[in-house]
Amino acid sequence: FYFFLVQSLDPLPMHGRDLGVHPDDLIEPPEQEQESKQEILENKDVVVQHVNIEGLGRTKEDLLGYEISDVFHAKSLIDVRVCHTSMSTLHCTCLKQKPVLGTDALPNGLDVTFEVTEIKRLTGSYNTMVGNNEGSMVLGLKLPNMFGRAEKLTFQFSYGTKETSYGLSFFKPQPGFFERNLTLNLYKVTGQFPWSSLKETDRGVSAELNFPLGVTSHTLKWEGVWRELGCLARSASFAVREESGHSLKSAVSHTVSVDSRNSAIFPSRGALFRINQELAGYTGGDASFLKEDFELQLNRRLFWDSVLSASLWGGMLYPIKGQPSCIADRFYLGGPTSVRGFGMYSIGPQSEGDYLGGEAYWAGGLHLYTPLPFRPGKGGFGDLFRTHFFLNAGNLCNLNYGEGPQAHLQKLAECIRWSYGAGIVLRLGNIARLELNYCVPMGVQSGDRYILRFTQICKISVI
């Protein structure tokens, strides 16, 4: 059997909004003396004449116009009450909304007052996280709404059993359109990879632009990294020792995704499609390659609240300028987030027991999730559990790019590793899940590491 906890471990929480207290829980009822008049206007047309905002300090007025514009388009008192939620995007909390009858001009005119409390200038956090077979302690500081237009400055320090990292991130959204934002990062990350007897320290800067386009979401990113590779143990193979040393990587990447799933942890319907391209070497540095990978997931609800999920992903790395690929840039396969039943990243090319990764791979999974037998705890705690039946397969290898596409496909179709099994899945809120599975690995090749009974903790993955 094995356990695995699925949880995101991004070094910097660069995205999302700090909403604070949910305004729906704190709306006070309208004053008693206005109750009869508001009941009359409940289903009649009204006109918002004035909007007053009380309690703002550092938030700029030019940002408010984008967020309260819906209030002026309200046609009824119900619409006015709903519009208070727009204030949450301003890094402040709407504590009270008072629509009152206007005293001049139109008889059905309204004066709307928002009483808000801005989030503190400085907030901190402390938590522990688990992932990739390690635990870590995370300390964080945030300066929300730094310049009054929903900017956010974040500092995070993470001390783990295998790696230590820290970073500084600045988040700047477009006023009135928070899905379009810019993030700047400065960071240092140290990681240990025992399957390759490798230790890596990255010091870098990056700039990331996120924006939607139709039904798709896009991310443009530039990253400059000073990488230091070293051996994790004296027993490291000669192939890993050859990779040791310093290198500079400057790369631009583009990611496009379409996500219609109703949940990232336990989706019961919808699909996910993501494509990522990365080009290194044309903006400086000594790493030169073109790297592409994709991810596809389909989910469909069946009978008796069961869900069938299918996933497929793959990728290819093409070295350019006559330089060989680096062990830190290659793909890795194996473990509970890809082909279950195999050791973590223990499929594919290896040297003296150290896994070196590959330049091309594919993997897929077919999963059936059903309620627990006899539905114990239905409607409550029991709904957090699901039974899990799965079939995984994949392959990782290096390609001879002098050959044609047919030869590449033939090599990827050789020596396929696959596994099947069953288990129980527990949903931990909306951020993680815990699996207890029994796996039967098949198609094991010489050098692969497979385990029938093991305990593993890993990052989230949509397999």
Tab-separated table of C-alpha atoms in Angstrom:
chain	number	residue	atom	x	y	z
A	1	PHE	CA	0.000	0.000	0.000
A	2	TYR	CA	1.082	3.581	-0.279
A	3	PHE	CA	-0.093	6.963	0.913
A	4	PHE	CA	0.279	10.080	-1.100
A	5	LEU	CA	-0.739	13.606	-0.280
A	6	VAL	CA	-1.451	15.931	-3.150
A	7	GLN	CA	-0.713	19.566	-2.481
A	8	SER	CA	0.671	22.546	-4.340
A	9	LEU	CA	4.127	23.689	-3.238
A	10	ASP	CA	4.734	26.748	-5.390
A	11	PRO	CA	7.623	28.700	-3.854
A	12	LEU	CA	5.737	31.976	-4.150
A	13	PRO	CA	1.968	32.493	-3.816
A	14	MET	CA	1.942	34.988	-6.653
A	15	HIS	CA	-1.622	34.695	-7.864
A	16	GLY	CA	-5.081	35.195	-6.542
A	17	ARG	CA	-6.724	37.822	-4.440
A	18	ASP	CA	-6.595	38.430	-0.735
A	19	LEU	CA	-10.311	38.675	-0.082
A	20	GLY	CA	-10.220	38.808	3.694
A	21	VAL	CA	-13.596	38.363	5.417
A	22	HIS	CA	-16.354	37.218	3.136
A	23	PRO	CA	-18.798	40.097	2.787
A	24	ASP	CA	-21.883	37.883	2.509
A	25	ASP	CA	-21.396	36.823	6.127
A	26	LEU	CA	-21.251	40.373	7.426
A	27	ILE	CA	-24.042	42.295	5.653
A	28	GLU	CA	-26.295	43.960	8.154
A	29	PRO	CA	-30.030	44.220	7.562
A	30	PRO	CA	-31.365	47.606	6.387
A	31	GLU	CA	-32.592	50.049	8.995
A	32	GLN	CA	-36.074	49.420	10.350
A	33	GLU	CA	-37.494	52.780	9.341
A	34	GLN	CA	-36.644	52.144	5.700
A	35	GLU	CA	-38.075	48.621	5.629
A	36	SER	CA	-41.544	49.511	4.357
A	37	LYS	CA	-40.194	51.745	1.613
A	38	GLN	CA	-37.673	49.124	0.502
A	39	GLU	CA	-40.389	46.468	0.298
A	40	ILE	CA	-42.272	48.735	-2.087
A	41	LEU	CA	-39.177	49.116	-4.271
A	42	GLU	CA	-38.241	45.435	-4.048
A	43	ASN	CA	-39.750	44.555	-7.423
A	44	LYS	CA	-39.847	48.020	-8.960
A	45	ASP	CA	-37.330	49.964	-10.984
A	46	VAL	CA	-34.971	52.183	-9.040
A	47	VAL	CA	-32.253	54.648	-10.019
A	48	VAL	CA	-28.995	54.890	-8.095
A	49	GLN	CA	-28.274	58.590	-7.675
A	50	HIS	CA	-25.245	58.632	-5.390
A	51	VAL	CA	-22.684	56.127	-4.142
A	52	ASN	CA	-20.724	56.908	-1.008
A	53	ILE	CA	-17.763	54.843	0.249
A	54	GLU	CA	-16.770	55.282	3.870
A	55	GLY	CA	-13.668	53.872	5.513
A	56	LEU	CA	-11.179	53.930	2.634
A	57	GLY	CA	-7.658	55.111	3.383
A	58	ARG	CA	-4.957	54.101	0.922
A	59	THR	CA	-7.177	52.732	-1.883
A	60	LYS	CA	-7.161	55.137	-4.853
A	61	GLU	CA	-10.390	56.639	-6.136
A	62	ASP	CA	-9.629	55.853	-9.788
A	63	LEU	CA	-9.751	52.146	-8.901
A	64	LEU	CA	-13.166	52.434	-7.298
A	65	GLY	CA	-14.932	53.433	-10.494
A	66	TYR	CA	-14.218	50.054	-12.103
A	67	GLU	CA	-15.455	48.117	-9.100
A	68	ILE	CA	-18.704	49.968	-8.341
A	69	SER	CA	-19.811	50.555	-11.929
A	70	ASP	CA	-22.385	47.754	-11.636
A	71	VAL	CA	-24.118	49.640	-8.838
A	72	PHE	CA	-25.144	52.417	-11.213
A	73	HIS	CA	-26.664	49.857	-13.584
A	74	ALA	CA	-28.819	48.274	-10.862
A	75	LYS	CA	-32.520	48.184	-11.791
A	76	SER	CA	-33.965	46.989	-8.486
A	77	LEU	CA	-33.176	46.958	-4.805
A	78	ILE	CA	-32.142	43.312	-5.082
A	79	ASP	CA	-29.517	44.231	-7.683
A	80	VAL	CA	-28.173	46.949	-5.390
A	81	ARG	CA	-27.744	44.477	-2.542
A	82	VAL	CA	-25.830	42.060	-4.752
A	83	CYS	CA	-23.380	44.699	-5.980
A	84	HIS	CA	-21.625	44.974	-2.604
A	85	THR	CA	-19.523	41.897	-3.414
A	86	SER	CA	-17.531	43.913	-5.955
A	87	MET	CA	-15.746	45.711	-3.128
A	88	SER	CA	-13.902	42.522	-2.123
A	89	THR	CA	-11.551	42.851	-5.096
A	90	LEU	CA	-10.185	46.078	-3.636
A	91	HIS	CA	-8.434	44.326	-0.732
A	92	CYS	CA	-11.055	45.699	1.616
A	93	THR	CA	-14.097	44.172	3.267
A	94	CYS	CA	-17.619	45.475	2.821
A	95	LEU	CA	-19.096	45.478	6.314
A	96	LYS	CA	-22.337	47.313	5.644
A	97	GLN	CA	-24.317	48.416	2.639
A	98	LYS	CA	-27.093	50.939	3.184
A	99	PRO	CA	-29.392	51.659	0.234
A	100	VAL	CA	-31.637	54.541	1.279
A	101	LEU	CA	-34.229	56.586	-0.558
A	102	GLY	CA	-32.890	59.732	-2.173
A	103	THR	CA	-33.932	63.054	-0.756
A	104	ASP	CA	-33.972	64.931	-4.029
A	105	ALA	CA	-34.534	64.537	-7.765
A	106	LEU	CA	-36.229	61.213	-8.577
A	107	PRO	CA	-38.823	59.700	-6.212
A	108	ASN	CA	-37.421	56.208	-6.802
A	109	GLY	CA	-33.803	57.324	-6.522
A	110	LEU	CA	-31.390	55.628	-4.144
A	111	ASP	CA	-28.285	56.757	-2.289
A	112	VAL	CA	-25.992	53.777	-1.658
A	113	THR	CA	-23.351	53.844	1.072
A	114	PHE	CA	-20.593	51.239	1.451
A	115	GLU	CA	-18.943	51.066	4.848
A	116	VAL	CA	-15.654	49.211	4.390
A	117	THR	CA	-12.587	48.245	6.360
A	118	GLU	CA	-9.327	47.882	4.476
A	119	ILE	CA	-7.044	44.931	5.065
A	120	LYS	CA	-4.036	45.635	7.275
A	121	ARG	CA	-0.946	47.009	5.600
A	122	LEU	CA	1.122	44.055	6.785
A	123	THR	CA	-0.019	40.479	7.326
A	124	GLY	CA	1.937	37.352	8.179
A	125	SER	CA	1.464	33.614	8.069
A	126	TYR	CA	3.065	30.445	9.345
A	127	ASN	CA	2.275	26.947	8.149
A	128	THR	CA	3.710	23.567	7.350
A	129	MET	CA	3.488	21.824	3.999
A	130	VAL	CA	4.245	18.366	2.642
A	131	GLY	CA	5.110	17.292	-0.864
A	132	ASN	CA	7.628	15.325	-2.932
A	133	ASN	CA	8.481	13.078	0.004
A	134	GLU	CA	9.417	15.945	2.282
A	135	GLY	CA	8.018	18.370	4.813
A	136	SER	CA	8.704	22.056	5.162
A	137	MET	CA	8.005	25.032	7.399
A	138	VAL	CA	6.830	28.149	5.577
A	139	LEU	CA	6.963	31.715	6.883
A	140	GLY	CA	5.352	34.486	4.875
A	141	LEU	CA	4.831	38.258	4.937
A	142	LYS	CA	2.393	40.176	2.720
A	143	LEU	CA	1.821	43.839	1.990
A	144	PRO	CA	-1.627	43.836	0.325
A	145	ASN	CA	-2.903	46.850	-1.597
A	146	MET	CA	0.589	48.287	-1.348
A	147	PHE	CA	0.120	51.398	-3.489
A	148	GLY	CA	-3.673	51.583	-3.322
A	149	ARG	CA	-4.457	49.820	-6.604
A	150	ALA	CA	-4.620	46.184	-5.407
A	151	GLU	CA	-0.888	45.517	-5.717
A	152	LYS	CA	0.654	42.900	-3.446
A	153	LEU	CA	4.224	42.377	-2.249
A	154	THR	CA	4.978	38.920	-0.830
A	155	PHE	CA	8.030	37.512	0.905
A	156	GLN	CA	8.186	33.808	1.671
A	157	PHE	CA	10.798	31.682	3.399
A	158	SER	CA	10.576	27.897	3.343
A	159	TYR	CA	12.782	25.576	5.368
A	160	GLY	CA	12.357	21.910	4.519
A	161	THR	CA	13.877	18.556	5.243
A	162	LYS	CA	15.411	18.479	1.764
A	163	GLU	CA	15.394	22.023	0.462
A	164	THR	CA	15.412	25.636	1.573
A	165	SER	CA	14.020	28.477	-0.487
A	166	TYR	CA	13.038	32.105	-0.239
A	167	GLY	CA	11.603	34.597	-2.643
A	168	LEU	CA	10.213	38.066	-3.137
A	169	SER	CA	7.200	38.582	-5.405
A	170	PHE	CA	5.380	41.683	-6.612
A	171	PHE	CA	1.865	41.259	-8.038
A	172	LYS	CA	0.204	44.019	-10.097
A	173	PRO	CA	-3.289	43.528	-11.610
A	174	GLN	CA	-4.966	45.680	-14.225
A	175	PRO	CA	-7.628	47.892	-12.599
A	176	GLY	CA	-11.074	46.578	-13.388
A	177	PHE	CA	-9.699	43.364	-14.904
A	178	PHE	CA	-7.873	41.375	-12.245
A	179	GLU	CA	-7.436	38.285	-14.434
A	180	ARG	CA	-4.894	40.334	-16.413
A	181	ASN	CA	-1.885	40.811	-14.153
A	182	LEU	CA	1.899	41.062	-14.005
A	183	THR	CA	4.141	39.271	-11.498
A	184	LEU	CA	7.839	39.953	-10.831
A	185	ASN	CA	9.914	37.466	-8.808
A	186	LEU	CA	13.334	37.293	-7.191
A	187	TYR	CA	14.165	33.940	-5.616
A	188	LYS	CA	16.605	31.307	-4.448
A	189	VAL	CA	15.590	27.638	-4.379
A	190	THR	CA	17.638	24.639	-3.277
A	191	GLY	CA	16.448	21.136	-4.051
A	192	GLN	CA	17.668	17.581	-3.577
A	193	PHE	CA	16.814	14.819	-6.038
A	194	PRO	CA	17.870	11.468	-4.563
A	195	TRP	CA	16.706	9.456	-7.590
A	196	SER	CA	19.499	11.187	-9.561
A	197	SER	CA	21.984	11.725	-6.675
A	198	LEU	CA	21.728	15.391	-7.637
A	199	LYS	CA	21.546	18.654	-5.709
A	200	GLU	CA	20.506	21.869	-7.439
A	201	THR	CA	20.525	25.500	-6.301
A	202	ASP	CA	18.724	28.072	-8.448
A	203	ARG	CA	19.075	31.835	-8.087
A	204	GLY	CA	16.955	33.769	-10.495
A	205	VAL	CA	14.539	36.474	-11.551
A	206	SER	CA	11.388	36.157	-13.614
A	207	ALA	CA	8.579	38.243	-15.083
A	208	GLU	CA	5.175	36.714	-15.769
A	209	LEU	CA	2.154	38.138	-17.580
A	210	ASN	CA	-1.236	36.426	-17.226
A	211	PHE	CA	-4.274	37.260	-19.329
A	212	PRO	CA	-7.428	35.570	-20.631
A	213	LEU	CA	-8.330	35.446	-24.294
A	214	GLY	CA	-11.793	34.130	-25.034
A	215	VAL	CA	-12.189	30.818	-23.218
A	216	THR	CA	-8.415	30.365	-22.906
A	217	SER	CA	-5.957	31.551	-20.279
A	218	HIS	CA	-2.442	32.579	-21.311
A	219	THR	CA	0.828	33.018	-19.451
A	220	LEU	CA	3.923	34.684	-20.948
A	221	LYS	CA	7.070	34.316	-18.877
A	222	TRP	CA	10.746	35.203	-19.006
A	223	GLU	CA	13.139	33.618	-16.552
A	224	GLY	CA	16.832	34.100	-15.941
A	225	VAL	CA	18.431	31.504	-13.648
A	226	TRP	CA	21.936	30.870	-12.350
A	227	ARG	CA	21.995	27.132	-11.706
A	228	GLU	CA	24.475	25.266	-9.552
A	229	LEU	CA	24.442	21.481	-9.847
A	230	GLY	CA	26.308	19.144	-7.547
A	231	CYS	CA	26.413	15.545	-6.408
A	232	LEU	CA	24.186	14.564	-3.514
A	233	ALA	CA	26.392	11.618	-2.484
A	234	ARG	CA	29.880	10.289	-3.080
A	235	SER	CA	28.356	7.304	-4.815
A	236	ALA	CA	26.939	9.489	-7.613
A	237	SER	CA	27.533	8.082	-11.071
A	238	PHE	CA	30.057	9.568	-13.483
A	239	ALA	CA	27.214	10.732	-15.758
A	240	VAL	CA	25.852	12.893	-12.910
A	241	ARG	CA	29.328	14.185	-12.025
A	242	GLU	CA	29.739	15.347	-15.613
A	243	GLU	CA	26.622	17.515	-15.200
A	244	SER	CA	27.961	19.184	-12.042
A	245	GLY	CA	28.938	22.826	-12.156
A	246	HIS	CA	27.419	26.218	-12.919
A	247	SER	CA	25.228	27.204	-15.831
A	248	LEU	CA	23.064	30.142	-16.906
A	249	LYS	CA	19.606	29.676	-18.328
A	250	SER	CA	17.579	32.442	-19.961
A	251	ALA	CA	14.266	31.235	-21.340
A	252	VAL	CA	10.941	32.542	-22.565
A	253	SER	CA	7.819	30.391	-22.273
A	254	HIS	CA	4.166	30.516	-23.199
A	255	THR	CA	1.362	28.492	-21.638
A	256	VAL	CA	-2.220	28.320	-22.895
A	257	SER	CA	-4.924	26.414	-21.061
A	258	VAL	CA	-8.658	25.753	-21.159
A	259	ASP	CA	-10.186	24.477	-17.931
A	260	SER	CA	-13.909	23.718	-17.657
A	261	ARG	CA	-13.675	21.316	-14.703
A	262	ASN	CA	-15.928	21.924	-11.724
A	263	SER	CA	-13.117	21.005	-9.296
A	264	ALA	CA	-9.358	20.554	-9.474
A	265	ILE	CA	-9.337	17.858	-6.740
A	266	PHE	CA	-12.456	15.748	-7.394
A	267	PRO	CA	-13.767	16.823	-10.826
A	268	SER	CA	-17.009	15.163	-11.878
A	269	ARG	CA	-17.387	16.906	-15.227
A	270	GLY	CA	-15.475	19.147	-17.590
A	271	ALA	CA	-12.086	19.024	-19.262
A	272	LEU	CA	-8.603	20.487	-18.981
A	273	PHE	CA	-6.255	21.160	-21.888
A	274	ARG	CA	-2.864	22.802	-21.399
A	275	ILE	CA	0.075	23.379	-23.773
A	276	ASN	CA	3.437	24.803	-22.732
A	277	GLN	CA	6.342	25.891	-24.946
A	278	GLU	CA	9.755	26.980	-23.659
A	279	LEU	CA	12.669	28.362	-25.691
A	280	ALA	CA	16.098	28.830	-24.098
A	281	GLY	CA	19.344	30.133	-25.526
A	282	TYR	CA	18.234	33.050	-27.717
A	283	THR	CA	18.066	35.584	-24.866
A	284	GLY	CA	21.404	34.700	-23.317
A	285	GLY	CA	22.777	31.933	-21.149
A	286	ASP	CA	24.494	28.677	-22.074
A	287	ALA	CA	21.408	26.410	-22.031
A	288	SER	CA	19.866	26.071	-25.493
A	289	PHE	CA	16.785	23.983	-26.214
A	290	LEU	CA	13.182	23.975	-27.366
A	291	LYS	CA	10.811	22.209	-24.989
A	292	GLU	CA	7.123	21.464	-25.485
A	293	ASP	CA	4.653	19.507	-23.408
A	294	PHE	CA	0.889	19.117	-23.171
A	295	GLU	CA	-1.724	17.870	-20.736
A	296	LEU	CA	-5.277	16.675	-21.362
A	297	GLN	CA	-7.936	15.504	-18.918
A	298	LEU	CA	-11.575	14.525	-19.509
A	299	ASN	CA	-14.144	13.820	-16.789
A	300	ARG	CA	-17.629	12.350	-17.126
A	301	ARG	CA	-20.244	11.510	-14.512
A	302	LEU	CA	-21.713	8.012	-14.786
A	303	PHE	CA	-24.428	6.128	-12.889
A	304	TRP	CA	-24.587	5.901	-9.060
A	305	ASP	CA	-22.498	9.073	-8.606
A	306	SER	CA	-19.455	7.441	-10.160
A	307	VAL	CA	-17.005	9.445	-12.284
A	308	LEU	CA	-14.809	8.254	-15.146
A	309	SER	CA	-11.639	10.290	-15.692
A	310	ALA	CA	-9.128	9.928	-18.527
A	311	SER	CA	-5.855	11.818	-18.865
A	312	LEU	CA	-3.005	11.995	-21.346
A	313	TRP	CA	0.135	14.092	-21.398
A	314	GLY	CA	3.516	14.093	-23.064
A	315	GLY	CA	6.458	16.220	-24.073
A	316	MET	CA	9.612	16.566	-26.133
A	317	LEU	CA	12.881	18.432	-25.629
A	318	TYR	CA	14.978	19.361	-28.665
A	319	PRO	CA	18.557	20.562	-28.035
A	320	ILE	CA	19.679	23.387	-30.304
A	321	LYS	CA	22.997	25.030	-31.224
A	322	GLY	CA	24.656	21.618	-31.070
A	323	GLN	CA	24.614	21.484	-27.271
A	324	PRO	CA	23.469	18.415	-25.320
A	325	SER	CA	20.525	18.750	-22.968
A	326	CYS	CA	21.073	19.313	-19.250
A	327	ILE	CA	19.904	16.814	-16.638
A	328	ALA	CA	17.935	19.624	-14.954
A	329	ASP	CA	15.885	20.324	-18.110
A	330	ARG	CA	14.867	16.779	-19.056
A	331	PHE	CA	11.587	15.009	-18.317
A	332	TYR	CA	11.153	12.427	-15.548
A	333	LEU	CA	8.542	9.725	-15.142
A	334	GLY	CA	7.359	7.349	-12.430
A	335	GLY	CA	5.704	7.600	-9.053
A	336	PRO	CA	2.213	8.324	-7.689
A	337	THR	CA	1.676	11.394	-9.882
A	338	SER	CA	2.399	9.594	-13.152
A	339	VAL	CA	2.817	5.803	-13.394
A	340	ARG	CA	1.795	4.407	-10.016
A	341	GLY	CA	3.601	1.382	-8.649
A	342	PHE	CA	7.013	2.621	-9.813
A	343	GLY	CA	9.491	4.540	-7.687
A	344	MET	CA	9.596	8.320	-7.846
A	345	TYR	CA	11.053	9.295	-11.261
A	346	SER	CA	12.607	5.832	-11.618
A	347	ILE	CA	11.676	5.027	-15.218
A	348	GLY	CA	13.920	5.477	-18.232
A	349	PRO	CA	17.628	6.095	-18.866
A	350	GLN	CA	19.895	5.571	-15.882
A	351	SER	CA	23.566	5.159	-15.049
A	352	GLU	CA	24.857	3.191	-12.072
A	353	GLY	CA	21.488	3.520	-10.339
A	354	ASP	CA	21.061	7.257	-10.998
A	355	TYR	CA	18.162	8.236	-13.239
A	356	LEU	CA	19.122	10.785	-15.878
A	357	GLY	CA	15.726	11.698	-17.329
A	358	GLY	CA	14.754	11.666	-20.982
A	359	GLU	CA	14.095	14.018	-23.880
A	360	ALA	CA	10.685	12.590	-24.790
A	361	TYR	CA	7.876	10.971	-22.847
A	362	TRP	CA	4.182	10.197	-22.743
A	363	ALA	CA	1.884	8.995	-19.994
A	364	GLY	CA	-1.800	8.341	-19.549
A	365	GLY	CA	-4.294	7.238	-16.981
A	366	LEU	CA	-7.837	5.889	-16.769
A	367	HIS	CA	-9.608	6.288	-13.420
A	368	LEU	CA	-12.972	5.299	-12.010
A	369	TYR	CA	-14.137	7.024	-8.826
A	370	THR	CA	-17.189	5.662	-6.992
A	371	PRO	CA	-18.813	6.314	-3.602
A	372	LEU	CA	-17.884	4.054	-0.722
A	373	PRO	CA	-19.785	0.756	-0.569
A	374	PHE	CA	-23.115	1.081	1.247
A	375	ARG	CA	-22.596	4.899	1.349
A	376	PRO	CA	-21.597	5.328	5.040
A	377	GLY	CA	-21.847	8.937	6.172
A	378	LYS	CA	-23.783	9.998	3.088
A	379	GLY	CA	-24.409	13.720	3.037
A	380	GLY	CA	-21.608	14.376	5.516
A	381	PHE	CA	-18.132	13.100	6.289
A	382	GLY	CA	-18.560	10.049	4.066
A	383	ASP	CA	-18.783	12.227	0.948
A	384	LEU	CA	-15.116	13.133	1.387
A	385	PHE	CA	-14.103	9.554	0.511
A	386	ARG	CA	-14.185	7.825	-2.870
A	387	THR	CA	-13.100	4.396	-4.014
A	388	HIS	CA	-10.509	4.512	-6.768
A	389	PHE	CA	-9.773	2.071	-9.608
A	390	PHE	CA	-7.015	3.024	-12.028
A	391	LEU	CA	-4.879	1.993	-14.984
A	392	ASN	CA	-1.659	3.945	-15.739
A	393	ALA	CA	0.833	3.639	-18.582
A	394	GLY	CA	3.760	5.587	-19.988
A	395	ASN	CA	7.274	5.613	-21.414
A	396	LEU	CA	10.364	7.827	-21.245
A	397	CYS	CA	13.338	7.717	-23.596
A	398	ASN	CA	15.884	9.683	-25.637
A	399	LEU	CA	15.369	10.172	-29.349
A	400	ASN	CA	17.714	10.311	-32.320
A	401	TYR	CA	16.569	13.488	-34.015
A	402	GLY	CA	18.264	12.466	-37.236
A	403	GLU	CA	15.510	9.891	-37.681
A	404	GLY	CA	11.989	10.623	-38.842
A	405	PRO	CA	8.757	10.958	-36.827
A	406	GLN	CA	7.801	7.352	-37.500
A	407	ALA	CA	10.983	6.118	-35.827
A	408	HIS	CA	10.302	8.413	-32.860
A	409	LEU	CA	6.792	7.064	-32.381
A	410	GLN	CA	8.056	3.509	-32.655
A	411	LYS	CA	10.616	4.106	-29.921
A	412	LEU	CA	8.027	5.699	-27.632
A	413	ALA	CA	5.787	2.667	-28.171
A	414	GLU	CA	8.513	0.233	-27.095
A	415	CYS	CA	8.981	-0.967	-23.524
A	416	ILE	CA	5.764	0.569	-22.187
A	417	ARG	CA	5.479	0.535	-18.411
A	418	TRP	CA	2.004	0.204	-16.988
A	419	SER	CA	0.245	-0.564	-13.745
A	420	TYR	CA	-3.204	-1.104	-12.302
A	421	GLY	CA	-4.736	-1.124	-8.869
A	422	ALA	CA	-7.415	0.125	-6.508
A	423	GLY	CA	-7.678	2.164	-3.346
A	424	ILE	CA	-9.437	4.918	-1.407
A	425	VAL	CA	-9.151	8.668	-1.951
A	426	LEU	CA	-9.809	11.335	0.702
A	427	ARG	CA	-10.455	14.949	-0.254
A	428	LEU	CA	-8.760	17.434	2.073
A	429	GLY	CA	-10.710	20.625	1.463
A	430	ASN	CA	-10.223	22.148	-1.962
A	431	ILE	CA	-6.425	22.057	-1.975
A	432	ALA	CA	-5.298	18.454	-1.535
A	433	ARG	CA	-6.220	14.799	-1.551
A	434	LEU	CA	-4.856	11.708	0.174
A	435	GLU	CA	-4.714	8.325	-1.584
A	436	LEU	CA	-4.303	4.814	-0.164
A	437	ASN	CA	-3.762	2.491	-3.132
A	438	TYR	CA	-2.634	-1.041	-3.894
A	439	CYS	CA	-0.629	-1.138	-7.149
A	440	VAL	CA	0.506	-3.917	-9.453
A	441	PRO	CA	3.348	-2.677	-11.742
A	442	MET	CA	3.668	-4.336	-15.148
A	443	GLY	CA	6.055	-3.982	-18.074
A	444	VAL	CA	9.034	-3.469	-15.764
A	445	GLN	CA	12.304	-2.980	-17.645
A	446	SER	CA	15.883	-3.509	-16.533
A	447	GLY	CA	16.912	-0.649	-14.265
A	448	ASP	CA	13.377	0.404	-13.320
A	449	ARG	CA	12.575	0.657	-9.635
A	450	TYR	CA	9.150	-0.643	-8.698
A	451	ILE	CA	7.527	-0.911	-5.290
A	452	LEU	CA	4.350	-2.717	-4.329
A	453	ARG	CA	4.121	-1.295	-0.817
A	454	PHE	CA	5.404	2.185	-0.101
A	455	THR	CA	4.569	5.555	1.401
A	456	GLN	CA	4.934	8.676	-0.733
A	457	ILE	CA	3.995	12.324	-0.561
A	458	CYS	CA	3.872	14.362	-3.723
A	459	LYS	CA	2.591	17.408	-5.534
A	460	ILE	CA	-0.810	17.744	-7.105
A	461	SER	CA	-1.216	16.299	-10.574
A	462	VAL	CA	-4.160	15.741	-12.838
A	463	ILE	CA	-3.612	12.119	-13.772
